[in-house]
PDB file of C-alpha atoms in Angstrom:
ATOM      1  CA  UNK A 191       1.132   1.782   9.710  1.00 41.00           C
ATOM      2  CA  UNK A 192       2.825   4.663   7.910  1.00 40.00           C
ATOM      3  CA  UNK A 193       2.256   3.707   4.305  1.00 45.00           C
ATOM      4  CA  UNK A 194       0.203   5.110   1.443  1.00 39.00           C
ATOM      5  CA  UNK A 195      -3.502   4.543   1.309  1.00 44.00           C
ATOM      6  CA  UNK A 196      -4.219   1.495  -0.835  1.00 47.00           C
ATOM      7  CA  UNK A 197      -7.892   0.728  -1.297  1.00 40.00           C
ATOM      8  CA  UNK A 198      -8.193  -2.674  -2.822  1.00 36.00           C
ATOM      9  CA  UNK A 199     -10.768  -2.250  -5.546  1.00 42.00           C
ATOM     10  CA  UNK A 200     -10.947  -4.957  -8.086  1.00 38.00           C
ATOM     11  CA  UNK A 201     -10.313  -3.799 -11.523  1.00 39.00           C
ATOM     12  CA  UNK A 202     -12.232  -6.841 -12.582  1.00 39.00           C
ATOM     13  CA  UNK A 203     -15.631  -5.471 -11.912  1.00 40.00           C
ATOM     14  CA  UNK A 204     -17.600  -7.482 -14.425  1.00 43.00           C
ATOM     15  CA  UNK A 205     -16.677 -10.981 -13.476  1.00 46.00           C
ATOM     16  CA  UNK A 206     -18.997 -12.111 -10.710  1.00 41.00           C
ATOM     17  CA  UNK A 207     -21.930 -12.499 -13.088  1.00 42.00           C
ATOM     18  CA  UNK A 208     -19.850 -14.609 -15.466  1.00 46.00           C
ATOM     19  CA  UNK A 209     -19.134 -17.044 -12.654  1.00 43.00           C
ATOM     20  CA  UNK A 210     -22.850 -17.215 -11.894  1.00 42.00           C
ATOM     21  CA  UNK A 211     -23.529 -18.608 -15.372  1.00 43.00           C
ATOM     22  CA  UNK A 212     -24.282 -22.317 -15.667  1.00 37.00           C
ATOM     23  CA  UNK A 213     -22.339 -22.558 -18.926  1.00 48.00           C
ATOM     24  CA  UNK A 214     -18.933 -24.228 -18.386  1.00 44.00           C
ATOM     25  CA  UNK A 215     -17.090 -21.652 -20.476  1.00 73.00           C
ATOM     26  CA  UNK A 216     -13.802 -19.890 -19.990  1.00 83.00           C
ATOM     27  CA  UNK A 217     -13.359 -16.145 -20.292  1.00 85.00           C
ATOM     28  CA  UNK A 218     -10.120 -14.344 -21.045  1.00 92.00           C
ATOM     29  CA  UNK A 219     -10.272 -10.644 -20.266  1.00 94.00           C
ATOM     30  CA  UNK A 220      -7.589  -7.989 -20.727  1.00 97.00           C
ATOM     31  CA  UNK A 221      -7.670  -4.634 -18.980  1.00 97.00           C
ATOM     32  CA  UNK A 222      -5.293  -1.878 -20.096  1.00 98.00           C
ATOM     33  CA  UNK A 223      -4.664   0.689 -17.358  1.00 98.00           C
ATOM     34  CA  UNK A 224      -3.532   4.204 -18.237  1.00 98.00           C
ATOM     35  CA  UNK A 225      -2.560   7.073 -15.968  1.00 97.00           C
ATOM     36  CA  UNK A 226      -5.554   9.416 -15.808  1.00 96.00           C
ATOM     37  CA  UNK A 227      -3.432  12.560 -16.156  1.00 95.00           C
ATOM     38  CA  UNK A 228      -0.768  11.582 -18.676  1.00 96.00           C
ATOM     39  CA  UNK A 229      -2.527   8.823 -20.617  1.00 97.00           C
ATOM     40  CA  UNK A 230       0.591   6.655 -20.301  1.00 98.00           C
ATOM     41  CA  UNK A 231      -0.042   2.899 -20.043  1.00 98.00           C
ATOM     42  CA  UNK A 232       1.052   1.845 -16.557  1.00 98.00           C
ATOM     43  CA  UNK A 233       0.111  -1.857 -16.488  1.00 98.00           C
ATOM     44  CA  UNK A 234      -2.139  -4.511 -17.986  1.00 98.00           C
ATOM     45  CA  UNK A 235      -4.243  -7.076 -16.171  1.00 97.00           C
ATOM     46  CA  UNK A 236      -5.044 -10.515 -17.560  1.00 97.00           C
ATOM     47  CA  UNK A 237      -8.091 -12.331 -16.184  1.00 94.00           C
ATOM     48  CA  UNK A 238      -8.592 -16.082 -16.585  1.00 93.00           C
ATOM     49  CA  UNK A 239     -12.122 -16.998 -15.489  1.00 85.00           C
ATOM     50  CA  UNK A 240     -13.981 -20.277 -15.254  1.00 80.00           C
ATOM     51  CA  UNK A 241     -16.942 -21.278 -13.046  1.00 73.00           C
ATOM     52  CA  UNK A 242     -14.359 -22.819 -10.689  1.00 70.00           C
ATOM     53  CA  UNK A 243     -11.711 -20.112 -10.453  1.00 77.00           C
ATOM     54  CA  UNK A 244     -10.756 -16.550 -11.261  1.00 88.00           C
ATOM     55  CA  UNK A 245      -7.119 -15.538 -11.442  1.00 94.00           C
ATOM     56  CA  UNK A 246      -5.547 -12.214 -12.415  1.00 96.00           C
ATOM     57  CA  UNK A 247      -2.013 -11.458 -13.573  1.00 98.00           C
ATOM     58  CA  UNK A 248      -0.795  -7.850 -13.498  1.00 98.00           C
ATOM     59  CA  UNK A 249       2.114  -6.962 -15.788  1.00 98.00           C
ATOM     60  CA  UNK A 250       4.021  -3.739 -16.374  1.00 98.00           C
ATOM     61  CA  UNK A 251       4.250  -2.234 -19.902  1.00 97.00           C
ATOM     62  CA  UNK A 252       7.390  -4.307 -20.568  1.00 98.00           C
ATOM     63  CA  UNK A 253       5.458  -7.512 -19.819  1.00 98.00           C
ATOM     64  CA  UNK A 254       7.041  -8.250 -16.426  1.00 98.00           C
ATOM     65  CA  UNK A 255       4.742  -9.825 -13.834  1.00 98.00           C
ATOM     66  CA  UNK A 256       4.286  -7.419 -10.903  1.00 98.00           C
ATOM     67  CA  UNK A 257       1.275  -8.814  -9.016  1.00 98.00           C
ATOM     68  CA  UNK A 258      -1.178 -11.716  -8.893  1.00 98.00           C
ATOM     69  CA  UNK A 259      -4.681 -12.179  -7.557  1.00 96.00           C
ATOM     70  CA  UNK A 260      -6.903 -15.179  -6.811  1.00 95.00           C
ATOM     71  CA  UNK A 261     -10.638 -14.788  -6.236  1.00 91.00           C
ATOM     72  CA  UNK A 262     -13.271 -17.211  -4.920  1.00 89.00           C
ATOM     73  CA  UNK A 263     -17.036 -16.658  -4.669  1.00 85.00           C
ATOM     74  CA  UNK A 264     -17.833 -19.564  -2.341  1.00 86.00           C
ATOM     75  CA  UNK A 265     -19.408 -17.229   0.214  1.00 87.00           C
ATOM     76  CA  UNK A 266     -21.364 -14.966  -2.099  1.00 85.00           C
ATOM     77  CA  UNK A 267     -20.891 -12.910  -5.240  1.00 84.00           C
ATOM     78  CA  UNK A 268     -21.050  -9.653  -3.243  1.00 88.00           C
ATOM     79  CA  UNK A 269     -18.475 -10.912  -0.760  1.00 91.00           C
ATOM     80  CA  UNK A 270     -15.676 -12.877  -2.457  1.00 88.00           C
ATOM     81  CA  UNK A 271     -12.622 -14.243  -0.751  1.00 92.00           C
ATOM     82  CA  UNK A 272      -9.429 -13.097  -2.439  1.00 93.00           C
ATOM     83  CA  UNK A 273      -5.695 -12.738  -2.043  1.00 95.00           C
ATOM     84  CA  UNK A 274      -3.608 -10.214  -3.924  1.00 96.00           C
ATOM     85  CA  UNK A 275       0.178 -10.465  -3.924  1.00 97.00           C
ATOM     86  CA  UNK A 276       2.332  -7.544  -5.012  1.00 97.00           C
ATOM     87  CA  UNK A 277       5.626  -9.115  -6.058  1.00 97.00           C
ATOM     88  CA  UNK A 278       7.498  -5.820  -6.157  1.00 97.00           C
ATOM     89  CA  UNK A 279       6.987  -4.946  -2.497  1.00 96.00           C
ATOM     90  CA  UNK A 280       6.235  -8.412  -1.042  1.00 96.00           C
ATOM     91  CA  UNK A 281       2.762  -7.257   0.032  1.00 95.00           C
ATOM     92  CA  UNK A 282      -0.199  -9.574   0.633  1.00 95.00           C
ATOM     93  CA  UNK A 283      -3.776  -8.410   1.144  1.00 95.00           C
ATOM     94  CA  UNK A 284      -7.213  -9.933   0.885  1.00 94.00           C
ATOM     95  CA  UNK A 285     -10.215 -11.460   2.578  1.00 95.00           C
ATOM     96  CA  UNK A 286     -10.931 -14.938   3.927  1.00 94.00           C
ATOM     97  CA  UNK A 287     -13.902 -16.658   5.533  1.00 94.00           C
ATOM     98  CA  UNK A 288     -13.134 -17.633   9.119  1.00 92.00           C
ATOM     99  CA  UNK A 289     -15.428 -18.600  12.014  1.00 92.00           C
ATOM    100  CA  UNK A 290     -18.544 -17.374  10.189  1.00 93.00           C
ATOM    101  CA  UNK A 291     -17.016 -13.944   9.593  1.00 94.00           C
ATOM    102  CA  UNK A 292     -14.906 -12.318   6.927  1.00 95.00           C
ATOM    103  CA  UNK A 293     -11.328 -11.584   7.913  1.00 93.00           C
ATOM    104  CA  UNK A 294      -9.685  -8.744   6.003  1.00 94.00           C
ATOM    105  CA  UNK A 295      -5.891  -8.889   6.169  1.00 94.00           C
ATOM    106  CA  UNK A 296      -2.812  -6.949   5.101  1.00 93.00           C
ATOM    107  CA  UNK A 297       0.829  -7.970   5.434  1.00 93.00           C
ATOM    108  CA  UNK A 298       4.122  -6.605   4.128  1.00 90.00           C
ATOM    109  CA  UNK A 299       7.254  -8.717   3.877  1.00 87.00           C
ATOM    110  CA  UNK A 300       7.848 -10.625   7.117  1.00 81.00           C
ATOM    111  CA  UNK A 301       5.973  -8.113   9.276  1.00 84.00           C
ATOM    112  CA  UNK A 302       3.031  -9.407  11.266  1.00 82.00           C
ATOM    113  CA  UNK A 303      -0.296  -9.454   9.473  1.00 85.00           C
ATOM    114  CA  UNK A 304      -2.908  -6.828  10.340  1.00 91.00           C
ATOM    115  CA  UNK A 305      -6.441  -8.212  10.460  1.00 92.00           C
ATOM    116  CA  UNK A 306      -9.971  -6.897  10.834  1.00 91.00           C
ATOM    117  CA  UNK A 307     -13.057  -9.052  11.415  1.00 92.00           C
ATOM    118  CA  UNK A 308     -16.149  -8.059   9.413  1.00 94.00           C
ATOM    119  CA  UNK A 309     -19.564  -9.458  10.228  1.00 93.00           C
ATOM    120  CA  UNK A 310     -21.640 -10.671   7.255  1.00 92.00           C
ATOM    121  CA  UNK A 311     -24.506  -8.348   6.316  1.00 93.00           C
ATOM    122  CA  UNK A 312     -26.954  -7.960   3.441  1.00 92.00           C
ATOM    123  CA  UNK A 313     -25.339  -4.707   2.317  1.00 93.00           C
ATOM    124  CA  UNK A 314     -21.722  -5.880   2.710  1.00 94.00           C
ATOM    125  CA  UNK A 315     -19.540  -5.754  -0.395  1.00 93.00           C
ATOM    126  CA  UNK A 316     -15.941  -6.952  -0.706  1.00 92.00           C
ATOM    127  CA  UNK A 317     -13.578  -6.231  -3.575  1.00 84.00           C
ATOM    128  CA  UNK A 318     -15.101  -7.187  -6.947  1.00 76.00           C
ATOM    129  CA  UNK A 319     -18.483  -7.755  -5.341  1.00 82.00           C
ATOM    130  CA  UNK A 320     -19.904  -4.347  -6.184  1.00 79.00           C
ATOM    131  CA  UNK A 321     -20.011  -5.261  -9.868  1.00 84.00           C
ATOM    132  CA  UNK A 322     -22.536  -7.980  -9.026  1.00 84.00           C
ATOM    133  CA  UNK A 323     -24.346  -5.437  -6.834  1.00 90.00           C
ATOM    134  CA  UNK A 324     -24.726  -3.105  -9.822  1.00 92.00           C
ATOM    135  CA  UNK A 325     -25.722  -5.918 -12.141  1.00 90.00           C
ATOM    136  CA  UNK A 326     -28.334  -7.372  -9.802  1.00 92.00           C
ATOM    137  CA  UNK A 327     -29.935  -3.928  -9.288  1.00 95.00           C
ATOM    138  CA  UNK A 328     -29.508  -2.749 -12.880  1.00 97.00           C
ATOM    139  CA  UNK A 329     -33.125  -1.735 -13.589  1.00 97.00           C
ATOM    140  CA  UNK A 330     -33.579  -0.033 -10.219  1.00 97.00           C
ATOM    141  CA  UNK A 331     -30.408   2.014 -10.666  1.00 98.00           C
ATOM    142  CA  UNK A 332     -31.367   3.116 -14.169  1.00 98.00           C
ATOM    143  CA  UNK A 333     -34.720   4.256 -12.777  1.00 98.00           C
ATOM    144  CA  UNK A 334     -32.922   6.580 -10.367  1.00 97.00           C
ATOM    145  CA  UNK A 335     -32.383   4.560  -7.198  1.00 97.00           C
ATOM    146  CA  UNK A 336     -29.313   5.449  -5.116  1.00 97.00           C
ATOM    147  CA  UNK A 337     -28.100   2.166  -3.609  1.00 96.00           C
ATOM    148  CA  UNK A 338     -26.109   2.287  -0.338  1.00 96.00           C
ATOM    149  CA  UNK A 339     -23.638  -0.432   0.647  1.00 95.00           C
ATOM    150  CA  UNK A 340     -20.836  -1.131   3.130  1.00 94.00           C
ATOM    151  CA  UNK A 341     -17.490  -1.648   1.416  1.00 92.00           C
ATOM    152  CA  UNK A 342     -14.841  -3.648   3.316  1.00 91.00           C
ATOM    153  CA  UNK A 343     -11.259  -2.927   2.260  1.00 87.00           C
ATOM    154  CA  UNK A 344      -7.986  -4.518   3.292  1.00 86.00           C
ATOM    155  CA  UNK A 345      -5.587  -1.574   3.297  1.00 76.00           C
ATOM    156  CA  UNK A 346      -6.319   0.386   5.346  1.00 77.00           C
ATOM    157  CA  UNK A 347      -8.425  -2.102   7.305  1.00 84.00           C
ATOM    158  CA  UNK A 348     -11.840  -0.470   7.452  1.00 86.00           C
ATOM    159  CA  UNK A 349     -15.447  -0.625   6.288  1.00 89.00           C
ATOM    160  CA  UNK A 350     -16.515   2.370   4.202  1.00 89.00           C
ATOM    161  CA  UNK A 351     -20.062   3.663   3.813  1.00 92.00           C
ATOM    162  CA  UNK A 352     -20.574   3.874   0.044  1.00 93.00           C
ATOM    163  CA  UNK A 353     -23.303   4.325  -2.545  1.00 95.00           C
ATOM    164  CA  UNK A 354     -23.775   3.671  -6.243  1.00 96.00           C
ATOM    165  CA  UNK A 355     -26.057   5.478  -8.685  1.00 98.00           C
ATOM    166  CA  UNK A 356     -26.588   5.782 -12.412  1.00 98.00           C
ATOM    167  CA  UNK A 357     -25.515   9.093 -13.971  1.00 98.00           C
ATOM    168  CA  UNK A 358     -25.860  10.627 -17.415  1.00 98.00           C
ATOM    169  CA  UNK A 359     -23.080  11.044 -19.969  1.00 97.00           C
ATOM    170  CA  UNK A 360     -22.922  14.731 -19.079  1.00 97.00           C
ATOM    171  CA  UNK A 361     -22.477  13.923 -15.384  1.00 97.00           C
ATOM    172  CA  UNK A 362     -19.813  11.207 -15.596  1.00 98.00           C
ATOM    173  CA  UNK A 363     -16.126  12.050 -15.329  1.00 97.00           C
ATOM    174  CA  UNK A 364     -15.399   9.512 -18.082  1.00 98.00           C
ATOM    175  CA  UNK A 365     -14.502  11.400 -21.237  1.00 95.00           C
ATOM    176  CA  UNK A 366     -15.513   8.700 -23.701  1.00 95.00           C
ATOM    177  CA  UNK A 367     -19.231   9.038 -24.439  1.00 96.00           C
ATOM    178  CA  UNK A 368     -21.118   6.451 -26.465  1.00 97.00           C
ATOM    179  CA  UNK A 369     -24.843   5.948 -26.874  1.00 97.00           C
ATOM    180  CA  UNK A 370     -24.566   2.264 -25.946  1.00 96.00           C
ATOM    181  CA  UNK A 371     -22.857   3.041 -22.632  1.00 98.00           C
ATOM    182  CA  UNK A 372     -24.614   3.309 -19.284  1.00 98.00           C
ATOM    183  CA  UNK A 373     -22.687   5.235 -16.653  1.00 98.00           C
ATOM    184  CA  UNK A 374     -22.495   4.709 -12.892  1.00 98.00           C
ATOM    185  CA  UNK A 375     -20.884   6.595 -10.033  1.00 97.00           C
ATOM    186  CA  UNK A 376     -19.599   4.948  -6.845  1.00 94.00           C
ATOM    187  CA  UNK A 377     -18.962   7.488  -4.089  1.00 93.00           C
ATOM    188  CA  UNK A 378     -18.608   7.849  -0.337  1.00 92.00           C
ATOM    189  CA  UNK A 379     -21.726   8.528   1.728  1.00 90.00           C
ATOM    190  CA  UNK A 380     -19.555  10.279   4.319  1.00 83.00           C
ATOM    191  CA  UNK A 381     -18.084  13.443   2.835  1.00 73.00           C
ATOM    192  CA  UNK A 382     -15.804  13.905   5.864  1.00 69.00           C
ATOM    193  CA  UNK A 383     -13.755  10.840   4.880  1.00 65.00           C
ATOM    194  CA  UNK A 384     -14.090  11.183   1.122  1.00 61.00           C
ATOM    195  CA  UNK A 385     -10.295  11.261   0.927  1.00 62.00           C
ATOM    196  CA  UNK A 386     -10.279   7.576   1.887  1.00 62.00           C
ATOM    197  CA  UNK A 387     -12.463   6.561  -1.037  1.00 73.00           C
ATOM    198  CA  UNK A 388     -12.227   8.738  -4.145  1.00 85.00           C
ATOM    199  CA  UNK A 389     -15.081   8.541  -6.633  1.00 92.00           C
ATOM    200  CA  UNK A 390     -15.184   5.661  -9.083  1.00 94.00           C
ATOM    201  CA  UNK A 391     -16.721   6.215 -12.514  1.00 96.00           C
ATOM    202  CA  UNK A 392     -17.871   3.219 -14.554  1.00 97.00           C
ATOM    203  CA  UNK A 393     -19.135   2.708 -18.097  1.00 97.00           C
ATOM    204  CA  UNK A 394     -21.091  -0.483 -18.889  1.00 97.00           C
ATOM    205  CA  UNK A 395     -22.453  -1.755 -22.174  1.00 95.00           C
ATOM    206  CA  UNK A 396     -26.225  -1.268 -22.143  1.00 96.00           C
ATOM    207  CA  UNK A 397     -26.962  -4.661 -23.750  1.00 95.00           C
ATOM    208  CA  UNK A 398     -24.366  -7.097 -22.410  1.00 90.00           C
ATOM    209  CA  UNK A 399     -23.997  -5.294 -19.042  1.00 93.00           C
ATOM    210  CA  UNK A 400     -20.234  -5.827 -19.341  1.00 89.00           C
ATOM    211  CA  UNK A 401     -17.924  -3.218 -17.878  1.00 92.00           C
ATOM    212  CA  UNK A 402     -16.167  -1.217 -20.609  1.00 95.00           C
ATOM    213  CA  UNK A 403     -14.307   1.490 -18.668  1.00 97.00           C
ATOM    214  CA  UNK A 404     -13.212   1.872 -15.051  1.00 96.00           C
ATOM    215  CA  UNK A 405     -11.908   5.252 -13.891  1.00 97.00           C
ATOM    216  CA  UNK A 406     -10.703   5.725 -10.339  1.00 94.00           C
ATOM    217  CA  UNK A 407      -8.089   4.680  -7.759  1.00 92.00           C
ATOM    218  CA  UNK A 408      -6.007   1.657  -8.698  1.00 93.00           C
ATOM    219  CA  UNK A 409      -5.331  -1.406  -6.571  1.00 91.00           C
ATOM    220  CA  UNK A 410      -1.811  -1.385  -8.038  1.00 95.00           C
ATOM    221  CA  UNK A 411       0.579   1.321  -6.842  1.00 95.00           C
ATOM    222  CA  UNK A 412       3.138   2.843  -9.196  1.00 96.00           C
ATOM    223  CA  UNK A 413       6.815   1.882  -9.342  1.00 93.00           C
ATOM    224  CA  UNK A 414       7.492   4.194  -6.378  1.00 95.00           C
ATOM    225  CA  UNK A 415       4.728   2.480  -4.351  1.00 94.00           C
ATOM    226  CA  UNK A 416       2.536   5.581  -4.589  1.00 94.00           C
ATOM    227  CA  UNK A 417      -1.213   5.495  -5.144  1.00 92.00           C
ATOM    228  CA  UNK A 418      -2.319   6.209  -8.698  1.00 95.00           C
ATOM    229  CA  UNK A 419      -5.568   7.038 -10.483  1.00 96.00           C
ATOM    230  CA  UNK A 420      -6.169   5.109 -13.681  1.00 97.00           C
ATOM    231  CA  UNK A 421      -8.514   4.566 -16.590  1.00 98.00           C
ATOM    232  CA  UNK A 422      -8.893   0.869 -17.415  1.00 97.00           C
ATOM    233  CA  UNK A 423     -10.421  -0.278 -20.711  1.00 98.00           C
ATOM    234  CA  UNK A 424     -11.522  -3.901 -21.029  1.00 96.00           C
ATOM    235  CA  UNK A 425     -11.525  -6.385 -23.895  1.00 95.00           C
ATOM    236  CA  UNK A 426     -13.180  -9.830 -23.740  1.00 91.00           C
ATOM    237  CA  UNK A 427     -12.700 -13.227 -25.293  1.00 87.00           C
ATOM    238  CA  UNK A 428     -14.897 -16.222 -24.549  1.00 77.00           C
ATOM    239  CA  UNK A 429     -13.452 -19.716 -24.957  1.00 65.00           C
ATOM    240  CA  UNK A 430     -15.310 -22.352 -26.925  1.00 54.00           C
ATOM    241  CA  UNK A 431     -14.828 -25.617 -24.989  1.00 54.00           C
ATOM    242  CA  UNK A 432     -15.170 -27.963 -27.966  1.00 46.00           C
ATOM    243  CA  UNK A 433     -12.826 -26.217 -30.380  1.00 44.00           C
ATOM    244  CA  UNK A 434     -10.504 -24.626 -27.864  1.00 46.00           C
ATOM    245  CA  UNK A 435     -10.829 -21.294 -29.650  1.00 48.00           C
ATOM    246  CA  UNK A 436     -11.895 -17.914 -28.385  1.00 45.00           C
ATOM    247  CA  UNK A 437     -14.505 -15.461 -29.563  1.00 48.00           C
ATOM    248  CA  UNK A 438     -15.248 -11.862 -28.652  1.00 46.00           C
ATOM    249  CA  UNK A 439     -18.742 -11.193 -27.229  1.00 50.00           C
TER     250      UNK A 439
END
């Protein structure tokens, strides 16, 4: 498959814990993605989240829909099933539960689908699942633990040996430093294939544990179908079921 490397990271890293809540509330989340080098806005992502479903719409700066994503956590918050559809290039990637295994798949246009079977494991993480991994090990990470995990990706079809750790403001590559932020670094445990999984830098709010900034490779290629590195900043609104209004957390 001669096509650019596309590692399908979810730029929706906060949302697994919201779905774990017993409160039947709806969250609306907007992520604004900017090119890391130029600062130019390259797309926005709109998340619609309830305990039953999580959908994402990706739109270019002009507001045109360029991709969609549907996520389900029926088989674990670390290992969601998902399907992402890039409307520009007729590309479909994701994960599905099949015969007691996870099937990662990638398909372009009418070409045959490429698939890879991944066996469930305690350290397995798929797509947005590593946000829940960070959240569920929050105290340990802040105390200095380096947490290894196996990250299954759909394009290219492979399982990467990764790790996550807390870092200081002086160590993070994120330029925006705030006292209420807690910073984390996701990196490859195998330096020989570090090209396949560039570092991901994350900034979370220390109190709400909500992701504020994502900096790293995007799951959306640019208009020329080339990989891009982005900074995504998130804003949140929580729906009030009775009044039908929204509030910011």
